[in-house]
Coordinates of C-alpha atoms in Angstrom, one line a residue:
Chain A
X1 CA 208.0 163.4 71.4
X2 CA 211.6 164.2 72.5
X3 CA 211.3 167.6 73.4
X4 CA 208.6 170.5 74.3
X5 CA 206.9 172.1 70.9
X6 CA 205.3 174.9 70.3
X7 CA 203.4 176.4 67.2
X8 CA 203.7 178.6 65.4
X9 CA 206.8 179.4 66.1
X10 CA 206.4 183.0 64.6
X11 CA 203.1 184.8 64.0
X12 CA 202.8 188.7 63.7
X13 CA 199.0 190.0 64.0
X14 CA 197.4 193.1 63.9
X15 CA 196.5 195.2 67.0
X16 CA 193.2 194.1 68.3
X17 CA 193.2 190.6 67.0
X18 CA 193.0 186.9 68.5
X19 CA 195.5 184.6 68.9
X20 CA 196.3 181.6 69.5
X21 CA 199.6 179.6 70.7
X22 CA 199.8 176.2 71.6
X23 CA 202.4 174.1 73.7
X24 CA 202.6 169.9 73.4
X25 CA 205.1 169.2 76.4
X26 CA 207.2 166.2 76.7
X27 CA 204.9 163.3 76.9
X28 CA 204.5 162.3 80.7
X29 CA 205.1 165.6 82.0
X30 CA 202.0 166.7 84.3
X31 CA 203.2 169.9 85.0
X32 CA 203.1 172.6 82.3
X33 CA 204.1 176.2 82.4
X34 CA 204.0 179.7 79.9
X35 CA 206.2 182.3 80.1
X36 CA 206.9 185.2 78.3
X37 CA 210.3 186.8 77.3
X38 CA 210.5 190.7 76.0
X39 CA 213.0 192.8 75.9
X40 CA 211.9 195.7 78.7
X41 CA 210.5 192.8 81.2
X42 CA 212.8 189.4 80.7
X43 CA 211.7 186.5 81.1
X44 CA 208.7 186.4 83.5
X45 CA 205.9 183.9 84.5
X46 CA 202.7 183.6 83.4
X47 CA 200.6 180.2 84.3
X48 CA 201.5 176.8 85.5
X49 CA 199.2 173.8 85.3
X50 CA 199.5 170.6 87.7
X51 CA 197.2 167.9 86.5
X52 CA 193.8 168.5 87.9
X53 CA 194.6 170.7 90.2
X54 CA 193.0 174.3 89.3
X55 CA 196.0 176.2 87.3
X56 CA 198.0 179.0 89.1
X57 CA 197.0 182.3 87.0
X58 CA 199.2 184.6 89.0
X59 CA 201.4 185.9 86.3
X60 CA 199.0 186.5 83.6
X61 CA 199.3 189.9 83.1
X62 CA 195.4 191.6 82.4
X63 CA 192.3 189.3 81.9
X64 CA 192.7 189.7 77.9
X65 CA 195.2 186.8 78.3
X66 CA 193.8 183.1 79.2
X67 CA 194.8 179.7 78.8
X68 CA 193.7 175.6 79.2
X69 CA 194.8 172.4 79.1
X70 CA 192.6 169.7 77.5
X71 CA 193.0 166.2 78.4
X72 CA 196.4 167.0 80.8
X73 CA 198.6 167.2 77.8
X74 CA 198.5 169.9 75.0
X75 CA 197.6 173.5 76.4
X76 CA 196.6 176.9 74.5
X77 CA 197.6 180.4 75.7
X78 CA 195.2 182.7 74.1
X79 CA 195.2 186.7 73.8
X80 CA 192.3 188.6 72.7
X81 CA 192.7 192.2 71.4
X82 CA 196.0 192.3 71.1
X83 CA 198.0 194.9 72.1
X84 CA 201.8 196.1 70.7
X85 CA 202.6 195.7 74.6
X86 CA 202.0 192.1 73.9
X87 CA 204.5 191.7 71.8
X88 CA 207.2 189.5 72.7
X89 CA 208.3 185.0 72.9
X90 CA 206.2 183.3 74.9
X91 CA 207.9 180.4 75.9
X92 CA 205.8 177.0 77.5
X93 CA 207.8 174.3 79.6
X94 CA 207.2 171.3 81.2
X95 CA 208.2 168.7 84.1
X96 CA 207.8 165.8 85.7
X97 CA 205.6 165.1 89.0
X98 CA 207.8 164.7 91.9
X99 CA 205.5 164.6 94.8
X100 CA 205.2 168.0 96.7
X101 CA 209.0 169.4 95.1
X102 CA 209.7 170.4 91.2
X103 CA 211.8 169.2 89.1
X104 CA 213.7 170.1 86.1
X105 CA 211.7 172.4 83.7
X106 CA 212.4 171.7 79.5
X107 CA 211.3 174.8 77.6
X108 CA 210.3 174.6 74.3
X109 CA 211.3 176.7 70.9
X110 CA 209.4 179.8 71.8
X111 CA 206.8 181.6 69.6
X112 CA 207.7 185.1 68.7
X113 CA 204.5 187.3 68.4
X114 CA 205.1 190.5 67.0
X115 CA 201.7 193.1 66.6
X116 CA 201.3 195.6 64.6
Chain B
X1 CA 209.0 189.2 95.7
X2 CA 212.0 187.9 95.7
X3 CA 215.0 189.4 93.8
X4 CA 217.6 187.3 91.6
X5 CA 220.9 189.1 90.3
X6 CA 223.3 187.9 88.3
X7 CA 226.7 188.9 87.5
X8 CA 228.1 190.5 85.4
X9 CA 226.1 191.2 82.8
X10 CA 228.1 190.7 79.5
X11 CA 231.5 189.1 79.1
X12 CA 233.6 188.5 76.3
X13 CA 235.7 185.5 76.3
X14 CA 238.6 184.7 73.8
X15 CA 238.3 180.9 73.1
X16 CA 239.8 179.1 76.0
X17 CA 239.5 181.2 78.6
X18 CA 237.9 180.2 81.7
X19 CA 234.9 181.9 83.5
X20 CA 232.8 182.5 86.7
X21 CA 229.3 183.6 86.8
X22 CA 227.1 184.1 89.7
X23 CA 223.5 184.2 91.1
X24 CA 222.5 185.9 94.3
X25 CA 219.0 185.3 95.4
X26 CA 217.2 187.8 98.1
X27 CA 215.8 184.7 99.9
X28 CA 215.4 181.1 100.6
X29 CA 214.3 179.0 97.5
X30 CA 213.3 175.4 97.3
X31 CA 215.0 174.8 93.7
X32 CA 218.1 176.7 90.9
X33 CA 218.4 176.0 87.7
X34 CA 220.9 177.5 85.3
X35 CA 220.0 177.8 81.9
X36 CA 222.1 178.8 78.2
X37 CA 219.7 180.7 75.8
X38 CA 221.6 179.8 72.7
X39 CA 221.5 182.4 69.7
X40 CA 218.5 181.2 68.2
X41 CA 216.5 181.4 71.4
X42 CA 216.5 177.9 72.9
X43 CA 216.4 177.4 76.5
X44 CA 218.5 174.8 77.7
X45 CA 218.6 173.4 80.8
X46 CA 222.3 173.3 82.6
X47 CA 221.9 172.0 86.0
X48 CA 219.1 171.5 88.2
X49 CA 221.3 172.5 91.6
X50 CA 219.5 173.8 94.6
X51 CA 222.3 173.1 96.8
X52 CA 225.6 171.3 96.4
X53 CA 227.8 171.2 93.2
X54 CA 227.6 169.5 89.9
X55 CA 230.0 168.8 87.0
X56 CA 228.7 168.4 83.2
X57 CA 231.9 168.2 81.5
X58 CA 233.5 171.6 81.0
X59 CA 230.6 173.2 83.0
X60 CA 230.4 173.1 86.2
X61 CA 228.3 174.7 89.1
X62 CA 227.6 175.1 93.2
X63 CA 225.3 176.4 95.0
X64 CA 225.4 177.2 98.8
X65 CA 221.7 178.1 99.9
X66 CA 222.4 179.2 103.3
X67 CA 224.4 182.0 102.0
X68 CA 221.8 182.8 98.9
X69 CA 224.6 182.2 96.0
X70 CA 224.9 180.0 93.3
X71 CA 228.0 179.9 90.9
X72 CA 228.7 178.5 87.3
X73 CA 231.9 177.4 86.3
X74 CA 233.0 177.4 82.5
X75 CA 236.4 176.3 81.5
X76 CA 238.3 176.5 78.7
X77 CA 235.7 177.7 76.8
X78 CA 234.0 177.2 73.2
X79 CA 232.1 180.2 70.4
X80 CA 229.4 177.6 71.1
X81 CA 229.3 178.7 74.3
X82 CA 228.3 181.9 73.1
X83 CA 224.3 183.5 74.4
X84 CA 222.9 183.9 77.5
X85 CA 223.1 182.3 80.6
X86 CA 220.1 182.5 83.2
X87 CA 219.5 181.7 87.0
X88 CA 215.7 180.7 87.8
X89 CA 215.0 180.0 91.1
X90 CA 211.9 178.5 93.0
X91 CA 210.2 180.8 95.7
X92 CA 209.5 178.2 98.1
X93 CA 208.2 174.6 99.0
X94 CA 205.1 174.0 97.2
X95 CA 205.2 177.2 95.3
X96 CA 203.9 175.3 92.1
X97 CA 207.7 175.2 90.8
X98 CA 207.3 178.6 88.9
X99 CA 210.6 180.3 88.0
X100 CA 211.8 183.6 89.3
X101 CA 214.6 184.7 86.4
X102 CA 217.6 186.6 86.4
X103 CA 218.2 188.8 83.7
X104 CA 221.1 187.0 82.9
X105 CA 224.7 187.4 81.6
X106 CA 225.5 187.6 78.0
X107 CA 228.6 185.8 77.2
X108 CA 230.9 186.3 73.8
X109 CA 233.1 183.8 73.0
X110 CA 235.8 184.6 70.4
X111 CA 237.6 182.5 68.2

């Protein structure tokens, strides 16, 4: 695709439910990364995935939150028992390999989880 | 960790008007990038610009890494320019690329 997508793009739960967000990044991109954006903590990082390589779990916040990658491309950033702390955009990006450096990161739309 | 500050943190503009906004990082960082959040929430990448300077048109932006700063440059600007710009930088070689944000500066353009 051209861009980084994300779905849903909005989804409001209840407090102490599952859910589910999922990020396609830009096709070719091997590196894949969630954030999340709220209003008290800005925007701050939660995982990044390289390829094979085990991903980098550094940011994610308490062990309610988890995510994968099947098959290198589409990932899923799952909460369980959510909290009204957790509400806020969660934002996935992605980039190109480019040996032991980064490059340029694309962010995608965002989906806005709001609990209740 | 280390700390990124940008500067200042809102600024109105009347249409035309040129601007400077700047990024000081506590440390050394491998990579900068400068983003717009545009009113509806979309990220969009600016310039990739760990050291030197770039020009995109009316934006423009330098970075000098041995003094920890990085500037952005917008001139005679547009109400599209309108939302929020972010720094990110990269912690170090090999740090997996994650992005250390800013908490920006909200710029108002008016017509």
């Amino acid at each position: 695709g051209a861009g980084v997508s994300q779905s849903p793009s909005n989804k409001v739960t209840e407090k102490g439910k599952d859910v589910e967000l999922r990020c396609d990044p830009i096709s070719g991109h091997t590196a894949l990364y969630w954030y999340r954006q709220s209003l008290g903590q800005g925007l701050e990082f939660l995982i990044y995935f390289q390829g094979n390589s085990a991903p980098d779990k550094s940011g994610l916040p308490s062990d309610r939150f988890s995510a994968e990658r099947t098959g290198g491309s589409v990932s899923t950033l799952t909460i369980q028992r959510t909290q009204q702390e957790d509400s806020a955009v969660y934002l996935c990006a992605s980039s190109r390999p480019s040996g032991g450096a980064t490059d340029t990161q694309y962010f995608g739309p965002g989906t806005r989880l709001t609990v209740l | 960790g280390i700390q990124v500050e940008q500067s200042p943190p809102d600024l109105i503009l009347q249409e035309g008007a040129n601007s400077t906004l700047r990024c000081n990082f506590s440390d050394s960082v491998n990579n900068l990038q400068w983003f717009h959040q545009n009113p509806w929430g979309q990220l969009i990448n600016l310039f990739y610009i760990p050291s030197g300077t770039k020009q995109n048109g009316r934006l423009s932006a330098t970075t000098v890494a041995t003094e920890r700063y990085s500037l952005l440059y917008i001139s005679s600007s547009q109400t599209t320019d309108s939302g929020v710009y972010f720094c990110a930088v990269e912690r170090g070689y090999n740090q997996g690329g994650k992005l250390i944000f800013g908490q920006g500066t909200e710029l108002s353009v008016k017509p």
